[in-house]
Short mmCIF file of C-alpha atoms in Angstrom, two decimals:
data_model
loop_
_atom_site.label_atom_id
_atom_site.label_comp_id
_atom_site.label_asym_id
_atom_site.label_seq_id
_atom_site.Cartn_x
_atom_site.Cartn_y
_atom_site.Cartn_z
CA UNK A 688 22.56 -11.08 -51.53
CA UNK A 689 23.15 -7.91 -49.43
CA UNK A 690 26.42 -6.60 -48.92
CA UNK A 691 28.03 -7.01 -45.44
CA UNK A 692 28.77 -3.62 -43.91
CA UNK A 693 32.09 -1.69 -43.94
CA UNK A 694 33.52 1.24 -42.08
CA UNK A 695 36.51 2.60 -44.17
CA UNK A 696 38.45 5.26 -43.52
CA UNK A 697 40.41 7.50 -45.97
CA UNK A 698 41.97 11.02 -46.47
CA UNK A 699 40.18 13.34 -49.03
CA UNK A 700 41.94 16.91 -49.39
CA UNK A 701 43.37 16.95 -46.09
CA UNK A 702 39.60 15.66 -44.03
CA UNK A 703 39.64 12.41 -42.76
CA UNK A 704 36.51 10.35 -44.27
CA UNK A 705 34.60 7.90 -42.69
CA UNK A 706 32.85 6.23 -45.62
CA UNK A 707 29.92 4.03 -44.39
CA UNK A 708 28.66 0.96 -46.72
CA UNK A 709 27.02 -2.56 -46.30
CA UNK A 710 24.19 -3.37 -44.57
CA UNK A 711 23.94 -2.08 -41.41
CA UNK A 712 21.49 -4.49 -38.90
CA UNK A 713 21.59 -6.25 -35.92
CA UNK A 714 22.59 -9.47 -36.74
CA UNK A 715 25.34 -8.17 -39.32
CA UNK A 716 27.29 -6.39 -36.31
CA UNK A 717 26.87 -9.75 -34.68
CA UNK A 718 28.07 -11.68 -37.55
CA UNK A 719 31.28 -9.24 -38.45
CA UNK A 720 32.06 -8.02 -34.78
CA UNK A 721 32.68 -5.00 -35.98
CA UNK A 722 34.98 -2.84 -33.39
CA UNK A 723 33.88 0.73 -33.12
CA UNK A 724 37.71 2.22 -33.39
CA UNK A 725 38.36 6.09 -33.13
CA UNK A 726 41.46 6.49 -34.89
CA UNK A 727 44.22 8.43 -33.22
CA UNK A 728 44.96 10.35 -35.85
CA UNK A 729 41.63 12.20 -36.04
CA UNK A 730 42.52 14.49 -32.84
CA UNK A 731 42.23 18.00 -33.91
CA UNK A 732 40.80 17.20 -37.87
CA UNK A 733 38.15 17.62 -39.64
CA UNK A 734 36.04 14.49 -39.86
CA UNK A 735 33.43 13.45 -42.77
CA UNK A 736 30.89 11.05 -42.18
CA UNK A 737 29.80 9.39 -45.33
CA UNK A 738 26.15 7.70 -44.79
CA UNK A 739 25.20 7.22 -48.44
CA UNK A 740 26.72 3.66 -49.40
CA UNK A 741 24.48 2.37 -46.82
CA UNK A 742 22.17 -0.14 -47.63
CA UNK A 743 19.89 -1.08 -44.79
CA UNK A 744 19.53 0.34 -41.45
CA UNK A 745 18.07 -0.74 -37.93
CA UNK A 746 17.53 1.11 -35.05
CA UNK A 747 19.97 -0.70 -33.32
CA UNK A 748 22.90 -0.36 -35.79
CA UNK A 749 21.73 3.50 -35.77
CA UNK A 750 21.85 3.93 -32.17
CA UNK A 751 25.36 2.17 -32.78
CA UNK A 752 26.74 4.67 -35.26
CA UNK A 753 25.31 7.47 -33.40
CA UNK A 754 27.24 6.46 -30.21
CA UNK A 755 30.23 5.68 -32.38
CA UNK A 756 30.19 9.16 -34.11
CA UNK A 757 29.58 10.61 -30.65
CA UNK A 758 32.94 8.92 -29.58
CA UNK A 759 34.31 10.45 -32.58
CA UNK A 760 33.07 13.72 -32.51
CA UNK A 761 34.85 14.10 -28.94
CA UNK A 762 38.18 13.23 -30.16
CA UNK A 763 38.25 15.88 -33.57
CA UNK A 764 37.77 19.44 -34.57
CA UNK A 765 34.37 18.58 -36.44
CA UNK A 766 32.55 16.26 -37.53
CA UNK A 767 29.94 16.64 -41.20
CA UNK A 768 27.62 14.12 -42.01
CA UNK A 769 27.03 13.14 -45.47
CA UNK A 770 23.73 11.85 -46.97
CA UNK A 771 23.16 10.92 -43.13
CA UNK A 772 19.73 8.57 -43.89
CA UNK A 773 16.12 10.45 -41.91
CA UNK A 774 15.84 7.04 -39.88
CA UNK A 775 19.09 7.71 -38.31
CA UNK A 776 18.43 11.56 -37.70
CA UNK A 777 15.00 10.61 -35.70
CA UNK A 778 17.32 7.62 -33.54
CA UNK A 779 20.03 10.40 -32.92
CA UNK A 780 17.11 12.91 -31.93
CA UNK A 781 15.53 10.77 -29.55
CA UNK A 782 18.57 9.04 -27.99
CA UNK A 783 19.97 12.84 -27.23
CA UNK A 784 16.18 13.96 -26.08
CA UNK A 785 16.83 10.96 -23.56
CA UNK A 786 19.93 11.33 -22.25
CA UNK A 787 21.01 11.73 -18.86
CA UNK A 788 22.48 15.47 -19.19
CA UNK A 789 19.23 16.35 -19.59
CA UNK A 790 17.44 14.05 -16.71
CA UNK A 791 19.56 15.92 -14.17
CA UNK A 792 17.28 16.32 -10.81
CA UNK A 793 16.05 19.97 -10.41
CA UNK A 794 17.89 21.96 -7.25
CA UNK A 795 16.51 21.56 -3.99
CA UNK A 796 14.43 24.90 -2.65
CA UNK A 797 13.92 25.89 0.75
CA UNK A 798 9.99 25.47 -0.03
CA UNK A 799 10.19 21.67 -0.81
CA UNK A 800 10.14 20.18 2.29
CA UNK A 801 6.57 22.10 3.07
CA UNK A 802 5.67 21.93 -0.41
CA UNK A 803 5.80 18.14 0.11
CA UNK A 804 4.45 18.34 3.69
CA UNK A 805 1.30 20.15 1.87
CA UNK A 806 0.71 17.63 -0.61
CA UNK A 807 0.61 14.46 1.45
CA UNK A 808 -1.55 16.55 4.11
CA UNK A 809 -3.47 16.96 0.97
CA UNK A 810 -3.51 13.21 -0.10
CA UNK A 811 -4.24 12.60 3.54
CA UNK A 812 -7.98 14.79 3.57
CA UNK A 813 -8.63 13.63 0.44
CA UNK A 814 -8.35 10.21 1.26
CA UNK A 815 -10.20 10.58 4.69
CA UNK A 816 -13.38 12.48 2.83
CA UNK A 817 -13.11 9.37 0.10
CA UNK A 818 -13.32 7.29 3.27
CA UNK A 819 -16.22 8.75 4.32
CA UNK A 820 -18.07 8.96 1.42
CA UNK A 821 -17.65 4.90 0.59
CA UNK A 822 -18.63 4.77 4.36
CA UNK A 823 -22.00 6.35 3.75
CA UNK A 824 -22.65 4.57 0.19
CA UNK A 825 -22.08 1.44 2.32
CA UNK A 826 -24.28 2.58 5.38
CA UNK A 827 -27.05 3.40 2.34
CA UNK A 828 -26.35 -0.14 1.00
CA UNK A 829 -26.53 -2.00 4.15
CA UNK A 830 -29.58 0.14 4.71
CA UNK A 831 -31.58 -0.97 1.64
CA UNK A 832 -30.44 -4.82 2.18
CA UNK A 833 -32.02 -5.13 5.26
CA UNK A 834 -35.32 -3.67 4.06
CA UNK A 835 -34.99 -6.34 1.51
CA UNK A 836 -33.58 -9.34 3.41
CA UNK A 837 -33.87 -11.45 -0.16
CA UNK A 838 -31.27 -9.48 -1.21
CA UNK A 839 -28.77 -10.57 1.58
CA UNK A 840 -26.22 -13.23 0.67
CA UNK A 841 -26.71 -15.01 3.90
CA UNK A 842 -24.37 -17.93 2.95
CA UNK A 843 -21.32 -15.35 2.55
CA UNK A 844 -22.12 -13.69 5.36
CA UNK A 845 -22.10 -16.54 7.32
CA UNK A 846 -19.21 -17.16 5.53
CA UNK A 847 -17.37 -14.36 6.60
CA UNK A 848 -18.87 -13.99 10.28
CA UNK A 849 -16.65 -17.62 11.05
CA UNK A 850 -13.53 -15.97 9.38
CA UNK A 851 -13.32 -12.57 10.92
CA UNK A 852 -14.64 -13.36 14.24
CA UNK A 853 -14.91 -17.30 14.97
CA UNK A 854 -11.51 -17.93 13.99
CA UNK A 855 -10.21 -14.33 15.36
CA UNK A 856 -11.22 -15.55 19.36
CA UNK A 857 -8.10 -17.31 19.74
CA UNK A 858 -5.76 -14.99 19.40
CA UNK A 859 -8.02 -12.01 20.53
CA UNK A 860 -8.49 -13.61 23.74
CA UNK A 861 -4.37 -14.58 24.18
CA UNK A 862 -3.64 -11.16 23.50
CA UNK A 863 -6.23 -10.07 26.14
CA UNK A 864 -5.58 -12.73 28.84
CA UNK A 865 -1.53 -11.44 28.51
CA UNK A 866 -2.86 -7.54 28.60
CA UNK A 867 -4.96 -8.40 31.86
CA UNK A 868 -2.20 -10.22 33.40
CA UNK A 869 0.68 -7.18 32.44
CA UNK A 870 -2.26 -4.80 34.03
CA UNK A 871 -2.66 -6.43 36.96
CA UNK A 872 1.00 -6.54 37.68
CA UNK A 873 1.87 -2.93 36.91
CA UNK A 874 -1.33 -1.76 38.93
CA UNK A 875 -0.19 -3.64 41.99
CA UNK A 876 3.69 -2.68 41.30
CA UNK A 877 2.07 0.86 41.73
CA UNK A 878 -0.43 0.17 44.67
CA UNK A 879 2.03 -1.39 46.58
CA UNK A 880 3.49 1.62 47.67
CA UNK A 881 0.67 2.84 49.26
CA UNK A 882 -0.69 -0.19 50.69
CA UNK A 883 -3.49 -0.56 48.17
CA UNK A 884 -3.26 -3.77 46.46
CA UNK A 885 -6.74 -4.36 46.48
CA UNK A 886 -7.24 -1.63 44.36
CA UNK A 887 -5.29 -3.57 41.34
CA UNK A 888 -9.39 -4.96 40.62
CA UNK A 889 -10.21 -1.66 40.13
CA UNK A 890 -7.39 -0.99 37.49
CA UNK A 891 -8.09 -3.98 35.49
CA UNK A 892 -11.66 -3.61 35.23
CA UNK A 893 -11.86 -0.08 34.34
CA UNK A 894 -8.81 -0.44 31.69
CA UNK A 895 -10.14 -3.77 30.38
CA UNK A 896 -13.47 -3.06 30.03
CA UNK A 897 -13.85 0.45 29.07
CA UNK A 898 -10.50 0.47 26.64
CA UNK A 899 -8.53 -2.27 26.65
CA UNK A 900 -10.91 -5.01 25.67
CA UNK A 901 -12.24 -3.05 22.36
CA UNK A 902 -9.08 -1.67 21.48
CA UNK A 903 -7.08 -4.91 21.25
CA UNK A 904 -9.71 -6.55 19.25
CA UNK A 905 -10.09 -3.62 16.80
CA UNK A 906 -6.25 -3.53 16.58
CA UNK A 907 -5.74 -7.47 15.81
CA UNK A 908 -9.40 -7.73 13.30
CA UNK A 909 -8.23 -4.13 11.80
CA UNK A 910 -4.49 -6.51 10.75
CA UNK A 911 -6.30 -9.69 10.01
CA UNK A 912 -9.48 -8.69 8.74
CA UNK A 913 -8.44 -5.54 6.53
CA UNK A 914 -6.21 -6.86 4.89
CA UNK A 915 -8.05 -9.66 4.06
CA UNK A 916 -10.50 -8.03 2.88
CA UNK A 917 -7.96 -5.58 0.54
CA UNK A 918 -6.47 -8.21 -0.89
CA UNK A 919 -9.52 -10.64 -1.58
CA UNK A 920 -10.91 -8.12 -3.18
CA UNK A 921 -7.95 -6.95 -4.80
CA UNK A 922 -7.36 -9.86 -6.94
CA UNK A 923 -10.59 -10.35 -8.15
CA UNK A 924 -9.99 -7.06 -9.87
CA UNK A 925 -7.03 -8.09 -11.19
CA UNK A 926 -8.76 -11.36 -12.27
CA UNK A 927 -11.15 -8.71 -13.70
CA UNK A 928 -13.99 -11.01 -11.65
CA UNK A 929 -15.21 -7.48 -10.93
CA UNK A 930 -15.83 -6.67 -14.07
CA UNK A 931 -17.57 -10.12 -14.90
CA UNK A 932 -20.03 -9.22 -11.89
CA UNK A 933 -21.42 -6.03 -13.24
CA UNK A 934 -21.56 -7.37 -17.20
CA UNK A 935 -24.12 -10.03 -15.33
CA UNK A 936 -26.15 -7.38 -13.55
CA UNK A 937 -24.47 -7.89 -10.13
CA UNK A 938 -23.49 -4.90 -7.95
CA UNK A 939 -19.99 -5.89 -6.63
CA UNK A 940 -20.51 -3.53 -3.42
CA UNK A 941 -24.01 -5.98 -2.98
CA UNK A 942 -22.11 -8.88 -3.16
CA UNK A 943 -18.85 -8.09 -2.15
CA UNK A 944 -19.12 -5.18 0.73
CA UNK A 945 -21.90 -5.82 2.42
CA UNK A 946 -21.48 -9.50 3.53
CA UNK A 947 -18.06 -8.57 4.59
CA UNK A 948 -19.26 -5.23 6.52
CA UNK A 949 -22.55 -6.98 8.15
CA UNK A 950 -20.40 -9.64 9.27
CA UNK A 951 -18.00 -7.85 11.20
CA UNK A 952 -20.81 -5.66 12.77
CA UNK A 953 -22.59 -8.47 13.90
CA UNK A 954 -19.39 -10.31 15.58
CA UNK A 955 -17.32 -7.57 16.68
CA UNK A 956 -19.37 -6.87 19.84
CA UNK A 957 -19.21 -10.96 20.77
CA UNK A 958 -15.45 -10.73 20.38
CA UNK A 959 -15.40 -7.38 22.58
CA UNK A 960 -17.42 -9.99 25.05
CA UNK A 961 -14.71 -12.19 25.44
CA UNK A 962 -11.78 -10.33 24.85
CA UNK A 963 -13.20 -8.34 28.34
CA UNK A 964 -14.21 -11.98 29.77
CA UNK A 965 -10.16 -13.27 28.91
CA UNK A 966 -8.55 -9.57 30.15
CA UNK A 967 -10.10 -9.62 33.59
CA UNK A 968 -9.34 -13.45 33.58
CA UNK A 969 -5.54 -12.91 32.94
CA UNK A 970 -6.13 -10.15 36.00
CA UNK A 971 -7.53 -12.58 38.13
CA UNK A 972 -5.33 -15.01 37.75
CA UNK A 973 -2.20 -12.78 38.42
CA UNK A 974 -3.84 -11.18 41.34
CA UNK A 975 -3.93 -14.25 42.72
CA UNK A 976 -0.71 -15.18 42.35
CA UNK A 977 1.33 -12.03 43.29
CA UNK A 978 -1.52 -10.37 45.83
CA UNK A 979 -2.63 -13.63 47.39
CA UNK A 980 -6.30 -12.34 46.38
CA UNK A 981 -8.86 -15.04 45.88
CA UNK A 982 -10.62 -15.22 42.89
CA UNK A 983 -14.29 -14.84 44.91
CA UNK A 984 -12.53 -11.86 46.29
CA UNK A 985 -11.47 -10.29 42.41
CA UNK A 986 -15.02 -11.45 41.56
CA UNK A 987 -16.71 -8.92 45.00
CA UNK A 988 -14.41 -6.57 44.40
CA UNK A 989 -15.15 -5.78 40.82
CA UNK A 990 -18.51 -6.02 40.83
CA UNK A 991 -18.73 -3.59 44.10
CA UNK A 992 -16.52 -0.92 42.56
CA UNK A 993 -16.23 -1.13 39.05
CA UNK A 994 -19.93 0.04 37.47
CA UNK A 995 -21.60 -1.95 34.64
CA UNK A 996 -21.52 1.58 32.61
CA UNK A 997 -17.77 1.01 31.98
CA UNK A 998 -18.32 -2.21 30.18
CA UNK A 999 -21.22 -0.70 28.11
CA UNK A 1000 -18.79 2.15 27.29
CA UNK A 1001 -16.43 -0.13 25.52
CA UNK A 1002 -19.00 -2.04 23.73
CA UNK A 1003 -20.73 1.12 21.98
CA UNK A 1004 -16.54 1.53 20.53
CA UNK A 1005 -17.68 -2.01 18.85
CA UNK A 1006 -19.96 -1.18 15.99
CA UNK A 1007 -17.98 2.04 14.98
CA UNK A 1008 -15.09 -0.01 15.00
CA UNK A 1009 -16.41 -2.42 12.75
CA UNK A 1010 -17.78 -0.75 9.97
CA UNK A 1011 -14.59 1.39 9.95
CA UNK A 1012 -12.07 -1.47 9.67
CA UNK A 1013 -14.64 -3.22 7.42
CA UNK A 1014 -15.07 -0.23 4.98
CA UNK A 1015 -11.29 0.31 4.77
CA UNK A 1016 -10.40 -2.85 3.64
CA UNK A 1017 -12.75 -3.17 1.37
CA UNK A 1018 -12.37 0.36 -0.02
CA UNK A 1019 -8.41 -0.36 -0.11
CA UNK A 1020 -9.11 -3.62 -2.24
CA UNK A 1021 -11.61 -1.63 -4.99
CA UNK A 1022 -8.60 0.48 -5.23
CA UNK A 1023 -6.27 -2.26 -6.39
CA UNK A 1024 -4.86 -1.35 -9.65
CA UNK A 1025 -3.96 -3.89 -12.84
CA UNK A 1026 -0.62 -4.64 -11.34
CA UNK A 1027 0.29 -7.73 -8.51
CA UNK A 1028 2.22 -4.92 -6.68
CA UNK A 1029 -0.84 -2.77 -5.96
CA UNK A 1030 -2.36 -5.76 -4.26
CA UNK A 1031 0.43 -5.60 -1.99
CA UNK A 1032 0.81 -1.58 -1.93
CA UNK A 1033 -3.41 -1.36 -1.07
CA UNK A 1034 -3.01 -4.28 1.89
CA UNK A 1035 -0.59 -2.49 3.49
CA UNK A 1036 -2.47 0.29 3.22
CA UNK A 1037 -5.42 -1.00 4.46
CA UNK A 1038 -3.90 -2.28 7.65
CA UNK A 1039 -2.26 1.39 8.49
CA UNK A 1040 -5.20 3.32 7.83
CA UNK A 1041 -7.80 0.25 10.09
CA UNK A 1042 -5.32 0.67 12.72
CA UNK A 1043 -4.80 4.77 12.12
CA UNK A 1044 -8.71 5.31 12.14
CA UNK A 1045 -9.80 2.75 15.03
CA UNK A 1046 -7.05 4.83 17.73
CA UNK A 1047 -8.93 8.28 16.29
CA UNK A 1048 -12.48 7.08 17.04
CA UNK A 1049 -11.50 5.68 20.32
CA UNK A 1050 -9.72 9.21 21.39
CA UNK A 1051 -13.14 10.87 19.93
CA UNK A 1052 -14.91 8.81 21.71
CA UNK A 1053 -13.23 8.66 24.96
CA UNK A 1054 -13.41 12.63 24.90
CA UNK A 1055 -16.83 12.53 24.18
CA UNK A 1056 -17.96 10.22 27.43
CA UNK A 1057 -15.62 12.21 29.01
CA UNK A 1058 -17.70 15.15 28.44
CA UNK A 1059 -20.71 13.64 29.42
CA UNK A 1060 -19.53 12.59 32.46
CA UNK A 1061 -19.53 9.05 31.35
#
């Protein structure tokens, strides 16, 4: 039967002794409740620590005694250990290699604000050339499937068409009917002045078709779709489903990626379609109501001064769009790490960067008509 443990003090030539015995564990300092009492008397003396009675010891009960003698060692002149056991040394050594005098935060420099301003403009090109080069590995994929239509999951596609675009119309073509209708009434707010009301046509079918129309459907697929796609995806990594696919032979950017990506190329120039059709409805309709313009009179009026080119300008926005907001999400959700957060941490991601990237190609694009003359 072991012995229970003791903590004795006594007075040996003038030191104070600590004399350690028992067995020191966990569930004996439950058992005992031992109180971990520095003696008044020890201020300013020379304290011994005898270790060698000892007859078991944990790394709890060490990390006890070392925090005990620490107590101790603040209140007298010195404190000796005796026969102090290796197990106990190593605890002591890596409890003081761990403690929070030495985790104190390094001083601020004048550099770290553009030393951090460098790194995420760092994270920020690297992430934008990884972009690119999934972007072309998909381009090459989607390439090769349609040279070899058997390889084409048409069921997923299909699949995928009804969930990113189908189901998509409703709100895309709210949100469009409400942007034609706020355009309309800020165009003739504007107009007024001059006496050119009529011209309000002209303001919602240049804006609707040429920018707002594609813009507002990239902007609402890039925050359904994307993330979607990130954290579908996503969790079949973490379900290691991934994993399963190329152990069978199966290319998870095949099955996965290119279903996904085809899909939203195919149906993201339809939903451009009728997010214009709903825009210069939601025009219409609130020309009519605050301009007492007719309908057949919005209907000659935009097709006398607003060209077809504009509407074909907006719709070549559709494909780049696509395979952007496409190859983010599903580049964001082969990213997911082994952890539920990361699902969450990618999505987000995912959404920022769709949305980020879709307002940069439209800029580049609308300089580059621009520049043509377009």
């Amino acid at each position: 039967m072991t012995a229970p443990l003791k903590a004795e003090w006594s007075t040996d030539g003038g030191k104070r002794t600590l004399v350690l015995s028992g067995t020191w564990t966990t569930e004996a300092l439950d058992l005992v409740g031992w109180s971990r009492v520095v003696p008044a008397d020890i201020v300013g003396q020379d304290v011994r620590v005898d270790f060698q009675q000892i007859d078991s010891l944990d790394s709890n009960a060490a990390l006890v005694l070392h925090r005990w003698v620490g107590h101790i060692r603040d209140a007298a002149k010195s404190v000796e250990l005796h026969a102090a056991p290796d197990f106990y040394e190593r605890i002591a050594e890596a409890y003081a290699g761990g403690s929070s005098a030495e985790m104190v935060p390094p001083a601020r420099q004048w550099g770290d604000g553009l030393a951090r301003i460098g790194q995420r403009t760092i994270e920020a090109i690297r992430s934008a050339v990884d972009l690119v080069a999934f972007l072309g590995e998909v381009t090459v994929r989607l390439a090769h499937a349609l040279l070899r239509p058997r390889e084409l999951r048409l069921k997923s596609m299909v699949y995928h068409m009804q969930a990113t675009g189908v189901a998509a119309l409703p709100i895309v073509g709210l949100l469009s009917f409400l942007l034609g209708v706020v355009t309309a009434y800020q165009g003739a707010d504007q107009l007024a002045r001059f006496g050119a009301q009529i011209f309000t046509v002209n303001v919602v079918g240049i804006g609707v078709l040429r920018e707002m129309g594609a813009l507002i459907t990239a902007i609402v697929v890039a925050g359904r779709s994307a993330s979607a796609f990130a954290a579908q995806i996503g969790t079949m990594k973490i379900n290691e489903e991934l994993d399963a696919m190329r152990v069978i032979g199966l290319d998870p950017v095949m099955v996965l990626v290119i279903p996904r990506a085809l899909a939203l190329f195919l149906m993201f120039p339809l939903m451009v379609v009728f997010a214009d059709a709903a825009g210069i409805l939601g025009g219409a309709i609130m020309a009519t109501f605050s301009l007492d313009i007719s309908i057949g009179q919005f209907a000659r009026q935009l097709q006398a001064e607003v060209p077809l080119y504009h509407f074909w300008v907006g719709l070549a926005k559709a494909p780049l769009f696509a395979m952007a907001i496409a190859a983010i999400g599903c580049q964001q959700g082969l990213l997911v790490g082994q952890d539920a957060a990361s699902v969450g941490v990618r999505t987000t991601t995912a959404v920022v960067q769709a949305i980020f990237f879709v307002i940069i190609i439209d800029a580049a694009m609308s300089i580059f008509f621009s520049v043509l003359g377009v």
